[in-house]
CSV table of C-alpha atoms in Angstrom, one decimal:
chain,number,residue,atom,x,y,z
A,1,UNK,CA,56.2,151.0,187.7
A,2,UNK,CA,57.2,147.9,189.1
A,3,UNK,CA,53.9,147.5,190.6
A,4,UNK,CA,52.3,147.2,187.1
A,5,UNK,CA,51.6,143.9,185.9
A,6,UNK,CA,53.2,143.3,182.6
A,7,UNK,CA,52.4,140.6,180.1
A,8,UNK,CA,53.9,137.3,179.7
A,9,UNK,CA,54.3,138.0,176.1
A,10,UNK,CA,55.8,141.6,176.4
A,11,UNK,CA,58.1,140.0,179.0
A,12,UNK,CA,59.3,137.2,176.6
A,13,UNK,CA,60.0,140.5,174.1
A,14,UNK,CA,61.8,142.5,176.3
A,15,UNK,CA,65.8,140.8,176.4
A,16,UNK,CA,66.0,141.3,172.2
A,17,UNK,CA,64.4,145.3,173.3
A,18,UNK,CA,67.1,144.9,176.2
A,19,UNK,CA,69.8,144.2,173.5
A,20,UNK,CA,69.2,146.5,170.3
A,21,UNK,CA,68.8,149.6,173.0
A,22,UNK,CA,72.1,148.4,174.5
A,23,UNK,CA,74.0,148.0,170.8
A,24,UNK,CA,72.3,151.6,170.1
A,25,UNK,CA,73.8,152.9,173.5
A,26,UNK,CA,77.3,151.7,172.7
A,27,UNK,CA,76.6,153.0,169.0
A,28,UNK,CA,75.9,156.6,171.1
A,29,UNK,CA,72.3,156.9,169.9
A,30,UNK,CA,70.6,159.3,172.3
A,31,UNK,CA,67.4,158.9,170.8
A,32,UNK,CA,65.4,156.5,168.5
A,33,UNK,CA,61.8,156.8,166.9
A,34,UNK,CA,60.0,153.5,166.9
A,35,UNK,CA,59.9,153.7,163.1
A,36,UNK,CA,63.8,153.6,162.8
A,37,UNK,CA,63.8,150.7,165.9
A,38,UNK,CA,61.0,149.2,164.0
A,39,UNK,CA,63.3,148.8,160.9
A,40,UNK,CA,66.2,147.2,162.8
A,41,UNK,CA,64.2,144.7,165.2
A,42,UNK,CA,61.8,143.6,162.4
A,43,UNK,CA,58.9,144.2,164.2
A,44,UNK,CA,56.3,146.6,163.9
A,45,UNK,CA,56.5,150.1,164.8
A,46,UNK,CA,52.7,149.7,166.6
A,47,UNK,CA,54.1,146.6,168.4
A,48,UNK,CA,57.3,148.3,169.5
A,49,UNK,CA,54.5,150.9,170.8
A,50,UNK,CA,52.6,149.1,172.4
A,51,UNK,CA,55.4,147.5,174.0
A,52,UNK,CA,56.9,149.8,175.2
A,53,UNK,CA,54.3,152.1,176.7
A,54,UNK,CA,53.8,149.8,179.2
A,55,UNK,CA,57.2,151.7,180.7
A,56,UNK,CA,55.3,154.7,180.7
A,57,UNK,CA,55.5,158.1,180.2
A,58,UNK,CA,58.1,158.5,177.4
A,59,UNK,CA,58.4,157.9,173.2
A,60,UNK,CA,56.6,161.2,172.5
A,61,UNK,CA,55.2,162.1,168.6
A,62,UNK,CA,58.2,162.8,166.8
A,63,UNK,CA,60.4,163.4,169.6
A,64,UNK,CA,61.3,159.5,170.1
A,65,UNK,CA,62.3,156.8,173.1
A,66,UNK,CA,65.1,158.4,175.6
A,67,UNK,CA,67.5,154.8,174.5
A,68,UNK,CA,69.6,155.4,178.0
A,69,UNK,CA,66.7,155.5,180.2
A,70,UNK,CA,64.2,153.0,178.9
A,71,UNK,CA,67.2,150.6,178.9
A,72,UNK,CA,68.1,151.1,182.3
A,73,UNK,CA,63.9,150.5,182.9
A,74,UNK,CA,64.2,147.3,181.0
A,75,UNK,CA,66.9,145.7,183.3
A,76,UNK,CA,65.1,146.9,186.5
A,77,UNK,CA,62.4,144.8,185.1
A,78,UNK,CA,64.6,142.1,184.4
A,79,UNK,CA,65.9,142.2,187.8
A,80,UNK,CA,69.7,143.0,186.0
A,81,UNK,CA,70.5,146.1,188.2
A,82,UNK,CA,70.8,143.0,191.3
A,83,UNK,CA,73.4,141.1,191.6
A,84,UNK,CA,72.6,137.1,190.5
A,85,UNK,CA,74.7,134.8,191.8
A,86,UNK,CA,75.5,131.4,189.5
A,87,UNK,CA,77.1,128.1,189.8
A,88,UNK,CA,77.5,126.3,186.8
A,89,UNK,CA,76.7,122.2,187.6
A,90,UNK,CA,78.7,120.3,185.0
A,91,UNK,CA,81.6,120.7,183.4
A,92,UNK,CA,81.9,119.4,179.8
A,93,UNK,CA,82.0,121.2,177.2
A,94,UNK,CA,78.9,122.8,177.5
A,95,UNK,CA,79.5,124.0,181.1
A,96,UNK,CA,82.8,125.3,179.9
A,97,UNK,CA,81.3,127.1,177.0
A,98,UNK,CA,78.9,128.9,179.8
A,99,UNK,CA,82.1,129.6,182.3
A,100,UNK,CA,84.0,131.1,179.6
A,101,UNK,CA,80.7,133.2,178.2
A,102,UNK,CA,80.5,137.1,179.7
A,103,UNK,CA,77.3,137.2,181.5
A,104,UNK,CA,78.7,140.2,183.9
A,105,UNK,CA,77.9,142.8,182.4
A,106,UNK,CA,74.3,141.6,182.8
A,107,UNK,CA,74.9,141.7,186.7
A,108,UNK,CA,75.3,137.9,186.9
A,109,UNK,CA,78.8,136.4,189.2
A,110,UNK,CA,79.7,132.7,188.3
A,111,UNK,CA,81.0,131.5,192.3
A,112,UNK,CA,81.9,127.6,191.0
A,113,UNK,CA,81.9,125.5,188.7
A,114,UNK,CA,81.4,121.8,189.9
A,115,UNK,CA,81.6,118.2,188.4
A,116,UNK,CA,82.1,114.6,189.5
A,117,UNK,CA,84.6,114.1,186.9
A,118,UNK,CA,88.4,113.4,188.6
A,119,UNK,CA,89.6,114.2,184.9
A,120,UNK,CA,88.3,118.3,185.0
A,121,UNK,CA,88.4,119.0,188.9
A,122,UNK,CA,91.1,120.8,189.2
A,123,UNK,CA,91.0,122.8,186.0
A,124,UNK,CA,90.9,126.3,185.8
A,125,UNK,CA,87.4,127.3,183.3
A,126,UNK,CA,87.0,131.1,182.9
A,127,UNK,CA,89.4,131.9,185.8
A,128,UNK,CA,87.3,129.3,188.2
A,129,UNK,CA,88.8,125.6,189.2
A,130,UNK,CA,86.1,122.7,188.5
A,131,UNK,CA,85.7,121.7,192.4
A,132,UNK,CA,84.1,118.0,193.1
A,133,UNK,CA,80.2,118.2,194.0
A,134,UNK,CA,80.3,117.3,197.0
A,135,UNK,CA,81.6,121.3,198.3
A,136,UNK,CA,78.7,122.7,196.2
A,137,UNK,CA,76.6,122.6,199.6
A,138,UNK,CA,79.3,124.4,201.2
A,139,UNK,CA,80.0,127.0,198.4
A,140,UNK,CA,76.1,127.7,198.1
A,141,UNK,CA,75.5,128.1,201.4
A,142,UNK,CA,78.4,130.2,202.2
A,143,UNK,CA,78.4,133.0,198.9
A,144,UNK,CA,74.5,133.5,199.3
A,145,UNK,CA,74.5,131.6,195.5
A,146,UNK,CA,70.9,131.7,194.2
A,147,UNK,CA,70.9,130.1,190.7
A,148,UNK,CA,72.3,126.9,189.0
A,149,UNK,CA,72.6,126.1,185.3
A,150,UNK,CA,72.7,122.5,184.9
A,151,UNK,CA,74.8,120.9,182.1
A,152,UNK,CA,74.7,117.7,183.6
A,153,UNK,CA,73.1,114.3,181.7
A,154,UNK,CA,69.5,114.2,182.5
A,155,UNK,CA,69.9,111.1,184.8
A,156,UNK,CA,71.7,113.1,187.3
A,157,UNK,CA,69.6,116.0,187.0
A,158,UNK,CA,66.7,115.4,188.6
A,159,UNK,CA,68.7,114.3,192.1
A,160,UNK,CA,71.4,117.3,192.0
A,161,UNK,CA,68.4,119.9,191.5
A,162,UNK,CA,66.9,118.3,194.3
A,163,UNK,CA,70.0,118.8,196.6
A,164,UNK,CA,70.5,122.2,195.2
A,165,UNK,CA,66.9,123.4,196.6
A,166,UNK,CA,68.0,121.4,199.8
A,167,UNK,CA,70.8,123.7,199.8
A,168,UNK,CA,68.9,127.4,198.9
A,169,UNK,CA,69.4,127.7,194.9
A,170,UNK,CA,65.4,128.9,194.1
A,171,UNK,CA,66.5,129.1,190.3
A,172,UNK,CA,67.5,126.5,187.8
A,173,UNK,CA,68.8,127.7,184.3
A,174,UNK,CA,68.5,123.6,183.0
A,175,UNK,CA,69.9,122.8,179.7
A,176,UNK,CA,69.3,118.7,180.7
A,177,UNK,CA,66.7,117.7,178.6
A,178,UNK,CA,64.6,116.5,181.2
A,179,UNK,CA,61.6,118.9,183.0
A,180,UNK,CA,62.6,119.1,186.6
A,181,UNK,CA,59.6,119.1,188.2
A,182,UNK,CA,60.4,120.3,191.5
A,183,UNK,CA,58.2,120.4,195.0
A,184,UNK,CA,58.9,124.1,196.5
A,185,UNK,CA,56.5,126.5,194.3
A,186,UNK,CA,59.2,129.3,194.8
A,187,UNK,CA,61.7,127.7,192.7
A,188,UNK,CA,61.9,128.9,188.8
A,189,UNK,CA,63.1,127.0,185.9
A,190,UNK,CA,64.4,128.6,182.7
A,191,UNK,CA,65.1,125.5,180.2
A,192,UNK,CA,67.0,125.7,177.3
A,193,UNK,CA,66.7,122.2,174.9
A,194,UNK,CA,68.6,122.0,172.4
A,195,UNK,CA,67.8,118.8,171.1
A,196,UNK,CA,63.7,120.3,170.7
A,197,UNK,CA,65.4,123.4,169.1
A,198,UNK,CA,66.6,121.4,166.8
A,199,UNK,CA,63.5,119.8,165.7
A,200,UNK,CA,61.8,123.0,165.5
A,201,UNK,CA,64.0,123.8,162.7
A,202,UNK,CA,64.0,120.6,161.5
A,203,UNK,CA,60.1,121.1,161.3
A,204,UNK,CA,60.4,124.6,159.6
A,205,UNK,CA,63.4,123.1,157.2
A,206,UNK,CA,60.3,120.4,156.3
A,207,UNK,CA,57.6,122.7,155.4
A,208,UNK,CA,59.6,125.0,153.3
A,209,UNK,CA,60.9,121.3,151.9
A,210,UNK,CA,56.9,120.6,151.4
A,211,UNK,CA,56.4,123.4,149.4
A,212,UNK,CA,58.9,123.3,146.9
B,1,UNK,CA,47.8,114.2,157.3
B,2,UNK,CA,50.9,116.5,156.1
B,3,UNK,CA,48.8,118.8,154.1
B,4,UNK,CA,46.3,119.7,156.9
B,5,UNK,CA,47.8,122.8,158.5
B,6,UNK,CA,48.5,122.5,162.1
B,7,UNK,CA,48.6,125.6,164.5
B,8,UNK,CA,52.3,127.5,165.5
B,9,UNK,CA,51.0,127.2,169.5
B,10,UNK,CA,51.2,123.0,168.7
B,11,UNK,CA,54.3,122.8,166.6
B,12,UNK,CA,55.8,124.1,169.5
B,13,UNK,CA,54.8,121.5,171.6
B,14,UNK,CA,55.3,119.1,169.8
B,15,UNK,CA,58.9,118.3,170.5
B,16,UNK,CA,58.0,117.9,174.0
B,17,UNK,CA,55.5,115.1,173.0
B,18,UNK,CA,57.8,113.7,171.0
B,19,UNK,CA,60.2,113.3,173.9
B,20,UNK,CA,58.1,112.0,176.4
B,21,UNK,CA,56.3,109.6,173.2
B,22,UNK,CA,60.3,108.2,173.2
B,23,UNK,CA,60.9,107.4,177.1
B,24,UNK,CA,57.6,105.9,177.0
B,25,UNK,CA,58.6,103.6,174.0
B,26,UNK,CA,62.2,102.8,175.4
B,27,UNK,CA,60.3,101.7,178.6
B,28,UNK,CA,57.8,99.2,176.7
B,29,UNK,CA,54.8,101.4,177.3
B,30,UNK,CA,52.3,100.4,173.9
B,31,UNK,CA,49.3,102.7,175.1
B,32,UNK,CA,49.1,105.7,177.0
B,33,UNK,CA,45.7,107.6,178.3
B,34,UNK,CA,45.6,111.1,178.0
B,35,UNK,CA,45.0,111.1,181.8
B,36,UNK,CA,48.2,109.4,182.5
B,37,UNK,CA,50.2,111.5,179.8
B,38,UNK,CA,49.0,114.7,181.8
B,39,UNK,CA,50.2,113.7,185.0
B,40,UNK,CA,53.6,112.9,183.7
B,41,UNK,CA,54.0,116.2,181.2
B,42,UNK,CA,52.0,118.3,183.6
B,43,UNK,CA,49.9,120.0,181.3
B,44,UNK,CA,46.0,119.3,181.4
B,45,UNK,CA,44.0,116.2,179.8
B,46,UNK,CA,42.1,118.2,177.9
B,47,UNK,CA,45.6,120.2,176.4
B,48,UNK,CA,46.6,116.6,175.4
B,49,UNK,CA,43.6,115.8,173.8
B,50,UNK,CA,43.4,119.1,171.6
B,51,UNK,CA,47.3,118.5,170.6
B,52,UNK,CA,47.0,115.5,169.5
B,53,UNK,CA,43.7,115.3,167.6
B,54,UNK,CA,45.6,117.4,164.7
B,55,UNK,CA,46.9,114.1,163.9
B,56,UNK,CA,43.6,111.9,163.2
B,57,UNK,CA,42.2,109.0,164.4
B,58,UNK,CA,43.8,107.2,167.7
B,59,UNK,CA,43.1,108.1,171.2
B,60,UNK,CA,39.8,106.5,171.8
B,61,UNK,CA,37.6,106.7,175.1
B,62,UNK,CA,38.8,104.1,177.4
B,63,UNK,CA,41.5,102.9,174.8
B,64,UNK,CA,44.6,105.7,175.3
B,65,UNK,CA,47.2,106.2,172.3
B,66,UNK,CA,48.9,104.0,170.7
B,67,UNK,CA,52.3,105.3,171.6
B,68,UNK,CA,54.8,104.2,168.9
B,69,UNK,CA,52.2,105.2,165.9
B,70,UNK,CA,52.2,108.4,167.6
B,71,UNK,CA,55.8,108.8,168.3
B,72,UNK,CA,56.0,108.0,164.2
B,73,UNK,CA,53.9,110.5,163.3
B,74,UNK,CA,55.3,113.4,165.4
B,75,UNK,CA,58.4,112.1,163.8
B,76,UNK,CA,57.1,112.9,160.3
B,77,UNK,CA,55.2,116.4,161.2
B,78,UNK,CA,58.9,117.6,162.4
B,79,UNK,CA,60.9,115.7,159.8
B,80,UNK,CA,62.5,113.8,161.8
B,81,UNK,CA,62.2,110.9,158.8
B,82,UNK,CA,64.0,112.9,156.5
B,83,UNK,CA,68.2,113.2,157.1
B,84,UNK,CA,69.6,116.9,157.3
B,85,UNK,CA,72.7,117.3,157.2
B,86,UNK,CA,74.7,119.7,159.5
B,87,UNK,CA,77.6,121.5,159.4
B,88,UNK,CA,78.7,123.5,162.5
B,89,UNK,CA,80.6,126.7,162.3
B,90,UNK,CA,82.7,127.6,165.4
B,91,UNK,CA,84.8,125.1,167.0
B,92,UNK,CA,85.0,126.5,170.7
B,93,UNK,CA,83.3,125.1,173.4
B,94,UNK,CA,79.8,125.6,172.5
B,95,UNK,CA,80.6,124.3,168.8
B,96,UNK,CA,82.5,121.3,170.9
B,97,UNK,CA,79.3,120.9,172.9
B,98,UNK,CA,77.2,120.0,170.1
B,99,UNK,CA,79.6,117.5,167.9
B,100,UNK,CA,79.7,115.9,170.7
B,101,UNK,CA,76.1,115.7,171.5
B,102,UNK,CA,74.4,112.6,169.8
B,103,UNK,CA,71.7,114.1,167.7
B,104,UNK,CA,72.1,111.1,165.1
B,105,UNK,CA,69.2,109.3,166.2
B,106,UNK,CA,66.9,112.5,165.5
B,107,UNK,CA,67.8,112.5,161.8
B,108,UNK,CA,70.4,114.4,162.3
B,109,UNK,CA,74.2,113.9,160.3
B,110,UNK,CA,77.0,116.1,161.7
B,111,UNK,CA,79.3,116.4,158.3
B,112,UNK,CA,81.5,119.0,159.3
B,113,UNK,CA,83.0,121.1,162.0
B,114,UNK,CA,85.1,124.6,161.3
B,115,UNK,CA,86.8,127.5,162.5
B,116,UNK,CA,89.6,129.5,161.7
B,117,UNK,CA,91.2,129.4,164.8
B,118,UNK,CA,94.6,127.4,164.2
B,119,UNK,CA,95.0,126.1,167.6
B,120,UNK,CA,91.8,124.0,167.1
B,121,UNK,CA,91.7,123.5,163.3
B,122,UNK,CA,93.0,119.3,162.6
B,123,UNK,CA,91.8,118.3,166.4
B,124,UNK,CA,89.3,115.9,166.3
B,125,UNK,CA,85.8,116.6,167.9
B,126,UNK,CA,83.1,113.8,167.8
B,127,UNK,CA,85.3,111.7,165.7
B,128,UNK,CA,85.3,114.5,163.5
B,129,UNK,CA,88.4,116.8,162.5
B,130,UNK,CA,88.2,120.6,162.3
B,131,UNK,CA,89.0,122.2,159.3
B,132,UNK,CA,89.8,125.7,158.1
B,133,UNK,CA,86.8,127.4,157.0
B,134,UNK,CA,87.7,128.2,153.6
B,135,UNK,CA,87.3,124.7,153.6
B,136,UNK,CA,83.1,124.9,154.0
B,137,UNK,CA,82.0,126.0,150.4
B,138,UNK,CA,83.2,122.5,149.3
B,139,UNK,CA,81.9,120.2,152.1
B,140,UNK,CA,78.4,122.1,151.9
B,141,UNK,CA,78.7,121.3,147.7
B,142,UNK,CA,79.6,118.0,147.7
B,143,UNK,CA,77.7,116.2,150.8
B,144,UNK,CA,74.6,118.2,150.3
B,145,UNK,CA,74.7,120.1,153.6
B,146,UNK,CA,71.3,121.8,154.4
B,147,UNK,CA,71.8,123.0,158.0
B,148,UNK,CA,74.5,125.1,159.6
B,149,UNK,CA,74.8,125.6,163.4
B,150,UNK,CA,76.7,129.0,163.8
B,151,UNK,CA,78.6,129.0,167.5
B,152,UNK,CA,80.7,132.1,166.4
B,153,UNK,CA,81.2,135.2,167.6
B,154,UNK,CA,78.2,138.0,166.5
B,155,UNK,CA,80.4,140.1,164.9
B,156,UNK,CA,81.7,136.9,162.5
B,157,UNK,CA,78.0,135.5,162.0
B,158,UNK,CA,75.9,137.5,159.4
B,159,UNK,CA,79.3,137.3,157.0
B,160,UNK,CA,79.6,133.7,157.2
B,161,UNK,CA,75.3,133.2,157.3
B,162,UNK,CA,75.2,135.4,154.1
B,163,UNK,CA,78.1,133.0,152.6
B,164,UNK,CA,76.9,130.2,153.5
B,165,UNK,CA,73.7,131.1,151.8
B,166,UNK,CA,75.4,131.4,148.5
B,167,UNK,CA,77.1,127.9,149.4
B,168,UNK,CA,73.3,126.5,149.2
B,169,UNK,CA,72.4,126.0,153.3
B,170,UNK,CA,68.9,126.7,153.8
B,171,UNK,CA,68.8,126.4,157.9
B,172,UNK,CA,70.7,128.2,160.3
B,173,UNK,CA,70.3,126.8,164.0
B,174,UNK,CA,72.0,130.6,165.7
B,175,UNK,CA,73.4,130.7,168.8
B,176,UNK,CA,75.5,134.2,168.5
B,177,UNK,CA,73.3,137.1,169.7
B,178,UNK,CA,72.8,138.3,167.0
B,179,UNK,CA,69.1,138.5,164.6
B,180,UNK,CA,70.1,137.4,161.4
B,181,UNK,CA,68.6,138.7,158.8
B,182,UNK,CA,69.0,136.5,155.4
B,183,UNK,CA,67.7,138.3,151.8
B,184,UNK,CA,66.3,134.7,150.9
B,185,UNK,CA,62.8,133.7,152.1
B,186,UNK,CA,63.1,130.2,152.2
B,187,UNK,CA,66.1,130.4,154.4
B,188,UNK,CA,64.6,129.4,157.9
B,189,UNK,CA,66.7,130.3,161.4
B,190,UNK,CA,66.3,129.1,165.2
B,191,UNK,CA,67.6,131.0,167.6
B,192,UNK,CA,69.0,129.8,171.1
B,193,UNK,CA,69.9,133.0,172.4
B,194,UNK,CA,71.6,132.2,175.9
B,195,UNK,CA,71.9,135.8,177.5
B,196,UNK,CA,68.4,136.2,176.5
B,197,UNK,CA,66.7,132.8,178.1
B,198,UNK,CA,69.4,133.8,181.3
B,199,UNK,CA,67.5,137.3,181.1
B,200,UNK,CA,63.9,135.5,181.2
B,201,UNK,CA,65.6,133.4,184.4
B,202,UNK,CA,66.6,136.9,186.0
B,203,UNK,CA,63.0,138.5,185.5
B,204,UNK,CA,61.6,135.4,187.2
B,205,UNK,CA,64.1,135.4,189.9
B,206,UNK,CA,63.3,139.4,190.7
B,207,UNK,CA,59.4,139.0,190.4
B,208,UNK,CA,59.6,135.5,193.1
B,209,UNK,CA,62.2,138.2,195.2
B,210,UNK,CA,59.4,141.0,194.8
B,211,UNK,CA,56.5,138.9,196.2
B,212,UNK,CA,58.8,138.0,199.7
């Protein structure tokens, strides 16, 4: 299955799929037709279909998707049944916000949480104390870390993403609103800006303005 | 201009033009080619060109963009021109994170910040104080609110959506993981779902891990 290439678009689906089927699971739903899912996820019953089938051989005619197994399928594809490990870079109050937030369920370990702030090293975030940057090399290097969310202003980002891909990181979850462009190919960047969120509602907020 | 209807694929861009449109302005740039433009966004020429002919007449051969009309425009198609104001709902970190994040210059007024958490209400957070949330109907009434960012827990966030609805907001910008689904039509949501763009990181991660 994993040999199947899968859609970029499917792929950008599948974490809401990945979410309803685990609310169903702790709801103990054994089974769900893509009609009914169809009516909670607001989607169409033909797109949760097609979807879907590209997990294969299950969601028979009125017999319905097995929720247990094509969830566990879902986080093999999302790489959630490995184990990520995370340093948080920056710790303001968006860094803490992530620290304190449970991602380990979804099979990802904060190791550190670093600033350059004397004011926050020190303090314990979400049962981690802020160390300074300067042991982030060591603590990478050592724990076998592989990702780094940045909450850093986007003037430093740029430099500590380089140093991070110095030190091995080869995944940047980057909420600076800068686009790190960096040289290794390998590396991946997931960003999240919120300022250009923002506009995008304040575009929608607009149009609907426009129309009135 | 504003009435000629400009494609979903674009709008989404746009933001990002609209950044790199500002850093050019702030360093003095009047005119940009769409060659020079590519190289720094990373996207193709002929991207750039498409994108921006939705909005008319500038970008001649040999000539480049005029960058502030440009900028001004963007700034219009998102309504960016237009003040919203914004309440935000959930005063823990993430709620912290964005009172203290300076979205004034996009337009955007931060009126109010609550909770019901009485360890937080009365503390001031980007010079503004939190108050109880029984507190909101008012502020939203009187000041003319039109946006609410939700940073509260899922369980908490269609009660308080479906209220504030009634209270007259017309924009959620939804950070709990959670789809909300409002009766109203006009009502307009953006989602920053964290464990979901963490999720998109992980898949990328595992398929770079695959190819080793």
């Amino acid at each position: 299955m994993s040999e199947k290439e899968i859609s970029s678009a499917v792929i950008k689906r599948l974490p809401r799929y990945y979410r309803y089927l685990g609310e169903l699971l702790r709801n103990n739903v054994d089974r769900i037709s893509s009609q009914e899912l169809s009516k909670k996820m607001n989607v169409t019953a033909s797109q949760i279909r097609q979807d879907l089938n590209n997990f294969g051989g299950f969601g028979q005619q009125g017999y319905g998707y097995n929720v247990e197994y094509l969830h566990t399928e879902i986080a093999k594809i999302l790489g959630l049944d490995q184990e990520n490990k995370l340093i948080i870079v920056g710790a303001g109050n968006l860094g803490q916000a992530l620290a304190n937030y449970d991602f380990s369920k979804k099979g990802f370990r904060i190791i550190g949480i670093f600033d350059i702030n004397e004011e926050v090293i020190g303090k314990e975030i979400g049962g981690l104390v802020v160390q300074h940057i300067d042991k982030m090399k060591e603590v990478v290097e050592e724990n076998g870390v592989n990702m780094a969310a940045l909450t850093v202003p986007k003037t430093a980002a740029k430099g500590i993403a380089k140093s991070l891909v110095e030190y091995g990181i080869r995944a940047f979850w980057n909420f600076a609103s800068i686009d790190l462009q960096l040289s290794k190919e390998e590396v991946v960047v997931e960003n999240v800006h919120l300022a250009e969120s923002l506009m995008r509602l304040s575009y929608n907020v607009n149009k609907q303005r426009n129309k009135e």
